[in-house]
XYZ file of C-alpha atoms in Angstrom:
619
model
C 18.094 -16.178 -12.469
C 17.873 -18.274 -9.319
C 18.215 -22.045 -9.673
C 17.357 -25.039 -7.535
C 17.833 -28.724 -8.151
C 14.737 -30.700 -9.137
C 12.276 -27.861 -8.612
C 11.224 -24.464 -9.885
C 12.036 -21.095 -8.403
C 11.250 -17.666 -9.719
C 13.001 -14.410 -10.267
C 10.852 -11.434 -11.184
C 12.362 -8.885 -13.560
C 10.892 -5.726 -15.016
C 10.893 -5.362 -18.775
C 11.018 -1.764 -19.946
C 9.040 -2.311 -23.160
C 5.247 -2.294 -22.866
C 5.513 -2.148 -19.036
C 5.344 -5.942 -18.804
C 6.604 -7.971 -15.845
C 8.641 -11.045 -16.777
C 8.706 -14.124 -14.564
C 11.691 -16.412 -15.142
C 11.309 -20.044 -14.085
C 14.302 -22.426 -14.224
C 13.176 -25.688 -15.773
C 13.279 -28.553 -13.295
C 11.103 -31.009 -15.196
C 7.377 -31.381 -15.750
C 6.813 -34.315 -13.382
C 7.860 -34.872 -9.795
C 9.941 -37.860 -8.683
C 7.703 -38.101 -5.616
C 7.843 -37.206 -1.948
C 10.223 -40.084 -1.222
C 12.801 -38.382 -3.460
C 12.507 -35.312 -1.267
C 10.516 -33.295 -3.829
C 7.296 -31.386 -3.382
C 4.899 -32.446 -6.182
C 3.178 -29.069 -5.983
C 6.363 -27.490 -7.354
C 5.887 -29.196 -10.739
C 3.420 -28.235 -13.502
C 1.696 -31.593 -14.172
C 0.735 -32.612 -10.603
C -0.165 -29.000 -9.787
C -2.515 -28.796 -12.792
C -4.110 -32.125 -11.853
C -4.634 -30.899 -8.293
C -6.208 -27.668 -9.555
C -8.610 -29.614 -11.779
C -9.526 -31.934 -8.920
C -10.072 -29.033 -6.544
C -12.275 -27.217 -9.057
C -14.348 -30.361 -9.669
C -14.827 -30.858 -5.920
C -15.931 -27.254 -5.319
C -18.162 -27.234 -8.401
C -19.868 -30.509 -7.497
C -20.445 -29.322 -3.935
C -22.069 -26.112 -5.192
C -24.190 -28.105 -7.650
C -25.576 -30.182 -4.788
C -26.250 -27.077 -2.688
C -27.986 -25.271 -5.553
C -29.927 -28.281 -6.858
C -33.146 -27.372 -4.960
C -33.075 -23.999 -6.730
C -32.891 -25.662 -10.207
C -29.822 -23.749 -11.329
C -28.197 -24.101 -14.738
C -24.686 -25.672 -14.590
C -23.242 -22.311 -15.673
C -23.981 -20.801 -12.242
C -22.093 -23.281 -9.980
C -19.187 -23.485 -12.432
C -18.598 -19.727 -12.616
C -19.196 -19.456 -8.879
C -16.535 -22.151 -8.354
C -14.039 -20.147 -10.392
C -14.777 -17.051 -8.322
C -14.462 -19.020 -5.051
C -10.993 -20.249 -6.066
C -9.978 -16.769 -7.219
C -8.883 -13.625 -5.396
C -12.441 -12.913 -4.257
C -12.404 -15.771 -1.728
C -9.796 -18.519 -1.276
C -7.251 -16.693 -3.429
C -7.023 -13.928 -0.835
C -5.241 -16.356 1.460
C -1.496 -16.002 0.874
C -0.744 -19.652 1.668
C -3.411 -20.926 -0.745
C -2.389 -18.505 -3.494
C 1.358 -19.108 -3.197
C 0.962 -22.878 -3.003
C -1.895 -23.725 -5.396
C -2.163 -20.820 -7.836
C 1.427 -19.680 -8.112
C 2.616 -17.460 -10.945
C 4.298 -20.378 -12.703
C 1.124 -22.496 -12.550
C -0.923 -19.684 -14.051
C 1.205 -19.767 -17.209
C 0.273 -23.413 -17.810
C -3.330 -22.797 -16.788
C -3.697 -19.872 -19.187
C -2.366 -21.929 -22.101
C -4.925 -24.666 -21.404
C -7.637 -22.021 -21.001
C -6.884 -20.385 -24.360
C -6.767 -23.726 -26.190
C -9.925 -24.778 -24.389
C -11.842 -21.696 -25.408
C -10.583 -22.069 -28.968
C -12.053 -25.573 -29.168
C -15.168 -24.445 -27.312
C -16.007 -21.889 -30.010
C -15.025 -24.362 -32.733
C -17.429 -27.012 -31.391
C -20.103 -24.346 -30.992
C -19.702 -23.540 -34.682
C -19.927 -27.237 -35.575
C -23.220 -27.545 -33.674
C -24.708 -24.434 -35.295
C -27.223 -25.206 -38.010
C -27.464 -22.078 -40.168
C -30.414 -23.564 -42.048
C -32.575 -22.714 -39.047
C -32.665 -19.122 -40.338
C -34.896 -20.257 -43.228
C -37.404 -21.607 -40.711
C -37.439 -18.619 -38.382
C -40.773 -17.241 -39.467
C -41.832 -13.625 -39.208
C -42.061 -13.625 -35.415
C -38.560 -15.104 -35.076
C -37.075 -12.385 -37.297
C -38.931 -9.612 -35.492
C -37.863 -10.830 -32.049
C -34.297 -11.511 -33.205
C -33.744 -8.051 -34.698
C -35.798 -6.233 -32.084
C -34.107 -7.902 -29.104
C -30.738 -6.542 -30.275
C -31.488 -3.238 -32.017
C -33.953 -1.762 -29.520
C -31.852 -2.536 -26.389
C -28.728 -1.307 -28.221
C -30.279 2.056 -29.053
C -31.933 2.692 -25.687
C -29.086 1.354 -23.539
C -26.438 3.258 -25.524
C -28.497 6.437 -25.224
C -28.713 5.888 -21.481
C -24.933 5.364 -21.345
C -24.267 8.678 -23.137
C -26.736 10.383 -20.809
C -24.931 9.028 -17.726
C -21.565 10.139 -19.135
C -22.832 13.729 -19.180
C -24.711 13.775 -15.877
C -22.922 11.401 -13.481
C -19.379 11.656 -12.171
C -17.332 8.539 -12.972
C -13.799 7.378 -13.728
C -12.391 8.491 -17.069
C -11.776 4.906 -18.228
C -15.344 3.886 -17.378
C -16.643 6.969 -19.162
C -15.006 5.802 -22.418
C -16.076 2.169 -21.943
C -19.718 2.700 -20.908
C -21.266 2.795 -24.448
C -19.491 -0.470 -25.307
C -20.727 -2.022 -22.054
C -24.238 -1.078 -23.157
C -23.783 -2.690 -26.584
C -22.340 -5.925 -25.158
C -25.265 -6.215 -22.746
C -27.715 -5.987 -25.646
C -26.303 -9.086 -27.375
C -27.854 -12.581 -27.210
C -25.857 -15.774 -27.728
C -27.372 -18.651 -29.714
C -25.181 -21.225 -27.958
C -26.142 -19.990 -24.495
C -29.826 -20.248 -25.425
C -29.310 -23.750 -26.819
C -27.536 -24.935 -23.658
C -30.240 -23.485 -21.422
C -33.066 -25.074 -23.441
C -31.281 -28.425 -23.333
C -30.919 -28.174 -19.563
C -34.608 -27.237 -19.156
C -35.687 -29.990 -21.606
C -37.410 -27.442 -23.824
C -35.194 -27.913 -26.894
C -37.899 -29.184 -29.248
C -40.881 -27.453 -27.694
C -42.625 -24.759 -29.710
C -41.186 -22.103 -27.425
C -37.713 -23.640 -27.654
C -37.646 -23.554 -31.451
C -38.757 -19.909 -31.468
C -36.087 -19.046 -28.882
C -33.354 -20.736 -30.939
C -34.289 -19.011 -34.188
C -34.623 -15.611 -32.489
C -31.285 -15.959 -30.680
C -29.539 -16.916 -33.918
C -30.803 -13.763 -35.639
C -29.848 -11.625 -32.626
C -26.442 -13.313 -32.473
C -25.729 -12.495 -36.114
C -26.614 -8.855 -35.432
C -24.165 -8.706 -32.519
C -21.422 -10.443 -34.546
C -21.910 -7.973 -37.392
C -21.690 -5.057 -34.964
C -18.505 -6.466 -33.415
C -16.856 -6.911 -36.817
C -17.699 -3.312 -37.719
C -16.253 -2.012 -34.426
C -13.050 -4.018 -34.938
C -12.722 -2.829 -38.541
C -13.175 0.834 -37.555
C -10.628 0.428 -34.748
C -8.111 -1.117 -37.155
C -8.316 1.699 -39.700
C -8.303 4.482 -37.083
C -5.130 6.229 -35.909
C -2.583 5.328 -34.646
C -2.933 2.089 -36.609
C -1.114 1.847 -39.923
C -3.379 1.830 -42.995
C -1.097 -0.698 -44.665
C -1.314 -2.971 -41.624
C -5.126 -2.671 -41.607
C -5.301 -3.459 -45.329
C -2.942 -6.450 -45.028
C -4.764 -7.826 -41.970
C -8.191 -7.598 -43.602
C -6.828 -9.140 -46.808
C -5.545 -12.087 -44.757
C -8.994 -12.449 -43.181
C -10.575 -12.655 -46.631
C -7.977 -15.211 -47.754
C -8.543 -17.343 -44.660
C -12.352 -17.300 -44.907
C -12.220 -18.006 -48.658
C -9.832 -20.916 -48.135
C -12.055 -22.427 -45.454
C -15.229 -22.137 -47.548
C -13.924 -23.137 -50.964
C -11.145 -25.603 -50.082
C -11.599 -27.078 -46.586
C -15.401 -27.415 -46.750
C -15.384 -29.357 -50.090
C -12.684 -31.610 -48.637
C -14.987 -32.444 -45.705
C -17.825 -33.287 -48.113
C -15.361 -35.605 -49.860
C -14.741 -37.223 -46.457
C -18.494 -37.786 -46.133
C -18.588 -39.585 -49.496
C -15.722 -41.825 -48.373
C -17.587 -42.792 -45.176
C -20.265 -45.537 -45.419
C -23.695 -44.536 -44.138
C -24.092 -45.212 -40.422
C -20.317 -45.322 -39.830
C -18.202 -42.807 -37.953
C -15.495 -40.719 -39.543
C -12.025 -42.236 -39.870
C -9.519 -41.335 -37.170
C -7.193 -39.881 -39.802
C -9.942 -37.523 -40.993
C -10.693 -36.378 -37.445
C -6.985 -35.788 -36.844
C -6.734 -33.735 -40.058
C -9.708 -31.577 -39.031
C -8.276 -31.073 -35.535
C -4.916 -30.006 -36.949
C -6.717 -27.611 -39.285
C -8.258 -25.904 -36.237
C -4.762 -25.338 -34.834
C -3.580 -24.216 -38.268
C -6.335 -21.609 -38.576
C -5.538 -20.243 -35.113
C -1.790 -20.154 -35.887
C -2.391 -18.386 -39.198
C -4.421 -15.762 -37.352
C -1.692 -15.200 -34.760
C 1.007 -14.897 -37.437
C -1.013 -12.442 -39.535
C -2.199 -10.299 -36.628
C -5.790 -11.620 -36.685
C -7.689 -12.707 -33.586
C -6.773 -16.365 -33.120
C -10.465 -17.261 -32.588
C -11.692 -16.068 -35.995
C -10.315 -19.054 -37.922
C -11.722 -21.756 -35.586
C -15.134 -20.007 -35.496
C -15.435 -19.815 -39.304
C -14.034 -23.321 -39.738
C -16.527 -24.669 -37.193
C -19.419 -23.075 -39.099
C -18.062 -24.592 -42.333
C -18.043 -28.147 -40.922
C -21.114 -30.081 -42.179
C -23.343 -30.538 -39.126
C -24.636 -33.927 -38.021
C -23.236 -37.345 -38.982
C -20.709 -38.350 -39.974
C -18.412 -35.297 -39.762
C -20.013 -33.025 -37.164
C -21.129 -35.793 -34.812
C -17.784 -37.618 -34.979
C -15.830 -34.460 -34.162
C -18.074 -33.550 -31.245
C -18.040 -37.093 -29.832
C -14.237 -37.205 -29.953
C -13.514 -33.731 -28.594
C -16.467 -32.700 -26.446
C -15.690 -34.908 -23.442
C -12.077 -33.788 -23.129
C -12.958 -30.134 -23.724
C -15.698 -30.239 -21.054
C -13.667 -32.192 -18.475
C -10.243 -30.542 -18.840
C -10.205 -27.419 -20.996
C -13.434 -25.813 -19.754
C -12.471 -26.058 -16.020
C -9.088 -24.521 -16.885
C -10.843 -21.684 -18.669
C -13.232 -21.064 -15.761
C -10.388 -21.113 -13.224
C -8.447 -18.673 -15.396
C -11.545 -16.499 -15.581
C -12.198 -16.736 -11.835
C -8.795 -15.360 -10.897
C -9.586 -12.239 -12.964
C -12.769 -11.586 -10.969
C -11.801 -9.773 -7.771
C -14.890 -8.281 -6.142
C -12.684 -6.172 -3.859
C -11.642 -4.058 -6.869
C -15.198 -2.827 -7.384
C -16.010 0.713 -6.317
C -19.504 1.523 -5.076
C -20.193 4.321 -7.556
C -18.932 2.381 -10.583
C -20.892 -0.690 -9.525
C -24.119 1.299 -9.409
C -23.485 2.781 -12.882
C -22.636 -0.497 -14.637
C -25.340 -2.445 -12.786
C -27.877 0.205 -13.822
C -26.860 -0.183 -17.487
C -27.199 -3.988 -17.195
C -30.646 -3.676 -15.609
C -31.803 -1.212 -18.282
C -30.572 -3.564 -21.055
C -32.359 -6.492 -19.412
C -35.634 -4.609 -18.968
C -35.630 -3.218 -22.515
C -34.852 -6.631 -23.960
C -37.716 -8.147 -21.942
C -40.115 -5.589 -23.422
C -38.647 -5.911 -26.948
C -39.415 -9.649 -26.857
C -42.737 -9.600 -25.005
C -44.476 -6.877 -27.044
C -44.245 -8.581 -30.491
C -44.955 -11.972 -28.885
C -48.184 -10.682 -27.369
C -49.052 -8.932 -30.645
C -48.847 -12.313 -32.404
C -51.326 -13.747 -29.844
C -48.789 -15.691 -27.778
C -50.018 -16.479 -24.223
C -48.589 -14.020 -21.721
C -46.780 -16.688 -19.666
C -45.165 -18.093 -22.834
C -44.111 -14.584 -23.908
C -42.619 -13.918 -20.481
C -40.801 -17.281 -20.518
C -39.366 -16.546 -23.976
C -38.090 -13.138 -22.857
C -36.477 -14.663 -19.751
C -34.768 -17.391 -21.806
C -33.289 -14.882 -24.255
C -32.043 -12.755 -21.342
C -30.017 -15.552 -19.718
C -26.219 -15.438 -19.916
C -23.564 -18.116 -20.336
C -19.930 -18.930 -21.092
C -19.882 -17.281 -24.501
C -21.166 -14.013 -23.089
C -18.539 -13.758 -20.352
C -15.870 -14.877 -22.819
C -17.003 -12.016 -25.040
C -16.672 -9.659 -22.074
C -13.205 -11.038 -21.340
C -11.988 -10.479 -24.896
C -13.270 -6.895 -24.705
C -11.387 -6.459 -21.421
C -8.161 -7.878 -22.898
C -8.173 -5.390 -25.782
C -9.048 -2.509 -23.398
C -12.540 -1.951 -24.828
C -13.992 -2.147 -21.300
C -12.346 -1.615 -17.916
C -11.283 -4.292 -15.446
C -13.905 -3.107 -12.987
C -16.779 -3.123 -15.472
C -15.742 -6.619 -16.628
C -15.972 -7.946 -13.051
C -19.390 -6.348 -12.567
C -20.678 -7.728 -15.897
C -19.573 -11.264 -14.981
C -21.270 -11.081 -11.579
C -24.459 -9.628 -13.086
C -24.460 -12.339 -15.784
C -24.278 -15.042 -13.128
C -27.042 -13.430 -11.045
C -29.125 -12.943 -14.179
C -29.043 -16.649 -15.092
C -29.441 -17.729 -11.454
C -32.666 -15.689 -11.255
C -34.249 -16.356 -14.643
C -33.602 -20.090 -15.066
C -35.819 -21.319 -12.191
C -38.477 -18.769 -13.210
C -38.671 -20.272 -16.705
C -38.979 -23.768 -15.233
C -41.867 -22.594 -13.050
C -43.696 -20.570 -15.720
C -43.506 -22.804 -18.802
C -44.573 -26.449 -18.900
C -45.180 -27.714 -22.474
C -47.146 -30.735 -21.212
C -49.951 -28.496 -19.884
C -51.293 -27.842 -23.368
C -52.127 -31.551 -23.779
C -54.296 -31.772 -20.640
C -57.439 -30.316 -22.215
C -57.442 -33.009 -24.908
C -57.378 -36.132 -22.730
C -60.851 -37.186 -24.010
C -59.593 -37.571 -27.592
C -59.213 -41.355 -27.309
C -60.315 -44.455 -29.198
C -63.308 -44.787 -26.853
C -64.443 -41.266 -27.747
C -63.874 -41.544 -31.527
C -67.029 -41.320 -33.646
C -68.469 -44.277 -35.557
C -67.851 -44.252 -39.330
C -65.310 -41.438 -38.980
C -61.681 -41.533 -40.040
C -59.496 -43.165 -37.398
C -56.268 -41.186 -37.137
C -53.207 -43.042 -35.867
C -49.700 -41.797 -35.107
C -47.312 -44.721 -35.636
C -43.807 -44.224 -34.203
C -40.770 -45.998 -35.658
C -37.669 -46.635 -33.558
C -35.894 -48.669 -36.232
C -36.743 -50.103 -39.682
C -37.662 -53.505 -38.149
C -40.770 -51.834 -36.696
C -42.195 -51.106 -40.170
C -43.613 -54.580 -41.084
C -45.029 -55.016 -37.580
C -46.907 -51.712 -37.732
C -48.165 -52.446 -41.260
C -49.508 -55.793 -39.986
C -51.339 -53.961 -37.183
C -52.873 -51.549 -39.704
C -53.987 -54.390 -41.957
C -55.709 -56.236 -39.109
C -57.626 -53.052 -38.208
C -59.685 -53.710 -41.379
C -60.146 -50.179 -42.802
C -63.112 -49.587 -45.117
C -64.377 -46.715 -47.236
C -66.936 -45.980 -44.507
C -64.262 -46.152 -41.769
C -60.943 -45.107 -43.367
C -57.630 -44.791 -41.535
C -55.285 -41.829 -41.599
C -51.769 -42.834 -40.547
C -49.042 -40.423 -39.563
C -45.704 -42.229 -39.513
C -43.031 -40.677 -37.279
C -39.462 -41.906 -37.654
C -37.686 -41.183 -34.360
C -33.990 -40.360 -34.732
C -31.818 -39.449 -31.765
C -30.219 -36.021 -32.068
C -26.537 -36.546 -32.781
C -23.966 -34.589 -30.811
C -22.950 -32.705 -33.961
C -26.396 -31.091 -34.245
C -27.412 -28.049 -32.232
C -31.089 -27.954 -33.125
C -33.827 -30.548 -33.123
C -35.975 -30.890 -36.231
C -39.421 -32.137 -37.229
C -39.353 -32.925 -40.956
C -42.450 -33.430 -43.094
C -41.680 -35.838 -45.984
C -44.168 -34.760 -48.614
C -44.554 -36.872 -51.732
C -44.931 -33.852 -53.999
C -41.559 -32.452 -52.945
C -38.219 -34.129 -53.467
C -36.244 -33.841 -50.191
C -32.766 -32.412 -50.474
C -31.305 -34.427 -47.583
C -32.739 -37.922 -47.052
C -31.058 -41.017 -45.649
C -31.527 -44.555 -46.927
C -33.235 -45.371 -43.616
C -36.143 -42.949 -44.050
C -36.216 -43.665 -47.792
C -36.969 -47.371 -47.126
C -39.600 -46.456 -44.517
C -41.358 -44.030 -46.872
C -41.344 -46.544 -49.741
C -42.788 -49.316 -47.565
C -45.691 -47.205 -46.333
C -46.186 -45.684 -49.774
C -46.670 -49.189 -51.232
C -49.141 -50.019 -48.455
C -51.082 -46.812 -49.184
C -51.252 -47.560 -52.927
C -52.413 -51.108 -52.189
C -55.253 -49.678 -50.043
C -55.983 -46.599 -52.127
C -59.038 -44.720 -50.969
C -59.227 -46.295 -47.518
C -55.758 -45.526 -46.095
C -53.792 -42.290 -46.270
C -50.166 -42.083 -45.156
C -48.046 -39.074 -44.216
C -44.440 -39.528 -43.083
C -42.435 -37.387 -40.653
C -39.019 -37.558 -39.032
C -38.155 -36.133 -35.620
C -34.497 -35.545 -34.819
C -34.252 -34.696 -31.133
C -32.827 -35.950 -27.806
C -34.726 -38.819 -26.183
C -35.242 -36.635 -23.113
C -37.542 -34.288 -25.072
C -38.651 -36.460 -28.005
C -42.036 -37.032 -26.359
C -42.822 -33.344 -26.965
C -42.627 -33.863 -30.737
C -44.800 -36.997 -30.510
C -47.463 -35.341 -28.354
C -47.415 -32.112 -30.368
C -47.864 -34.003 -33.648
C -50.678 -36.097 -32.135
C -52.371 -32.892 -30.982
C -51.909 -31.107 -34.311
C -53.230 -34.021 -36.388
C -56.088 -34.832 -33.970
C -55.103 -38.486 -33.669
C -57.015 -40.923 -31.479
C -54.178 -43.396 -31.005
C -50.386 -43.239 -30.689
C -48.467 -46.491 -31.274
C -44.982 -46.691 -29.786
C -42.803 -49.815 -30.067
C -41.042 -51.437 -27.107
C -38.164 -53.906 -26.849
C -36.277 -55.400 -23.940
C -33.071 -54.070 -25.494
C -34.231 -50.454 -25.203
C -31.916 -48.188 -23.241
C -33.103 -46.407 -20.116
C -33.421 -43.111 -22.030
C -35.682 -44.761 -24.636
C -37.830 -46.337 -21.894
C -38.098 -42.939 -20.211
C -39.196 -41.418 -23.522
C -41.971 -44.044 -23.853
C -43.029 -43.345 -20.263
C -43.217 -39.609 -20.982
C -45.462 -40.300 -23.987
C -47.790 -42.370 -21.773
C -47.983 -39.567 -19.224
C -48.445 -36.613 -21.600
C -50.130 -37.873 -24.790
C -53.452 -36.120 -25.639
C -55.010 -39.413 -26.809
C -54.851 -43.178 -26.336
C -51.400 -44.801 -26.378
C -50.657 -48.351 -27.497
C -47.387 -50.127 -26.672
C -46.418 -52.394 -29.565
C -44.385 -55.480 -28.641
C -43.162 -57.713 -31.469
C -42.857 -61.195 -29.976
C -40.260 -62.116 -32.586
C -38.016 -59.386 -31.145
C -39.105 -59.654 -27.506
C -36.589 -62.193 -26.325
C -36.395 -62.334 -22.574
C -40.053 -61.482 -21.940
């Protein structure tokens, strides 16, 4: 082994077992003493990693600015940045490769990438609300199952047909049916990220897309588990090893569900309402993620299985889910995710692609995309969905993201697909999202459905008819002010008032899906906070005091401020209200002011801005 003082040097040795190449690096420290000590900082892991992160951020931001006119999802410039830094572009330069992405730096980068992806899937599990399955509806189930099963059958059949009729490499011949199955899958988390970026998260189309993608995702997960199980029990694998490994999986999942999950509910009981989780609790949960991954590695299980299941077991929303996401999401997005994308980018070398193989794999991807488009559009049109909405839904569910290419990468690592087909699938995924995202933005605008109802205002309301009002609540202090407004409106039996109270709650980072909850008096809610309980009781008392002339119905919207106006306008349209009341305070954040502005611009009826002078200091 070669040695140098204060720096790293490498000696490459061949290892006979498993045909693996071993790179030996003498340890010269993690940090440099600086250029004035005669050392090159780029020879040390820490400054080299920091430089790589800075370079990636610079390239990614530059591509974001260039692609901004084309309204591209952040996934496109990030993956493109990884490819630019890889062997397809800058990495082909020997000086750049030997100086910036040396073999020793890739070891550190890969470790960060693996940890980053582990926490990425864990946080994705935390954000997943499995209760959305109960609200899917018949159309959501049909689209979810159909968008996976139909493309799987047709695309796999096409793959077997090509294997018999077209000349191709032997490795690609074996991998082609699996390529077809992977292309048929839809990721819930990719769909959620795309809807958030397009500000369609709590639109009617967005909710249908989320529920459908969750059903389709479960189908693809089930298929993957079956494939893995069959591979484990097939020769040359040991039956005892397969039995022991699957037994360990059962033990791990059982422990997470029946021990770790109750512990987290105990943490919730120990946390006062409205407060964040204790640092010690967050640390314990974080260490459990590492523990699950370590247990998997020791027992021969995929290290991602434990974090995925544990993430799904974490109670979503505050205080557990939101606290974990708030603490980890920033670091994962700023440090771990770039490391993962750079590690991915160096595995994408477009110069390894052969023309014949590219045509075969690209054809399979196009067939899967087309079949999935039809599998989504046909039932949507059958259920009387407008054709542009059906097309937008099919485009959304066809978009790709990080979880898809990570899925492809795992398949490549375990030799389920070839290196060449993996590269083609990544490139096609990027082109797919780059094409479909701006199309969805151009085709679907949820505010257009409110335009035809602009004449439903107070001026156009009929005499001696019920006046319907949508009263929005930002915080409990708004309740007495709105009740005072309702009292001064002087309702009578000839001119009654119907009030729809909407409590507006910002979507916490631990939630993946927005919700519109109807608080019916005849049903006892299973999950209700003291905040909404006080609001309901106050308006219930007012209704009983004015029985026969005032009717009250309470709702809660849990969504981001950027799209909360969609819930307000949709509820106003559904309930045929003539007036929407939204509070305003000087202390409102810019996002809350923007939300009020969006309501003014898109509401299908009159809008009143309520200013409480007792709270309006500074006016």
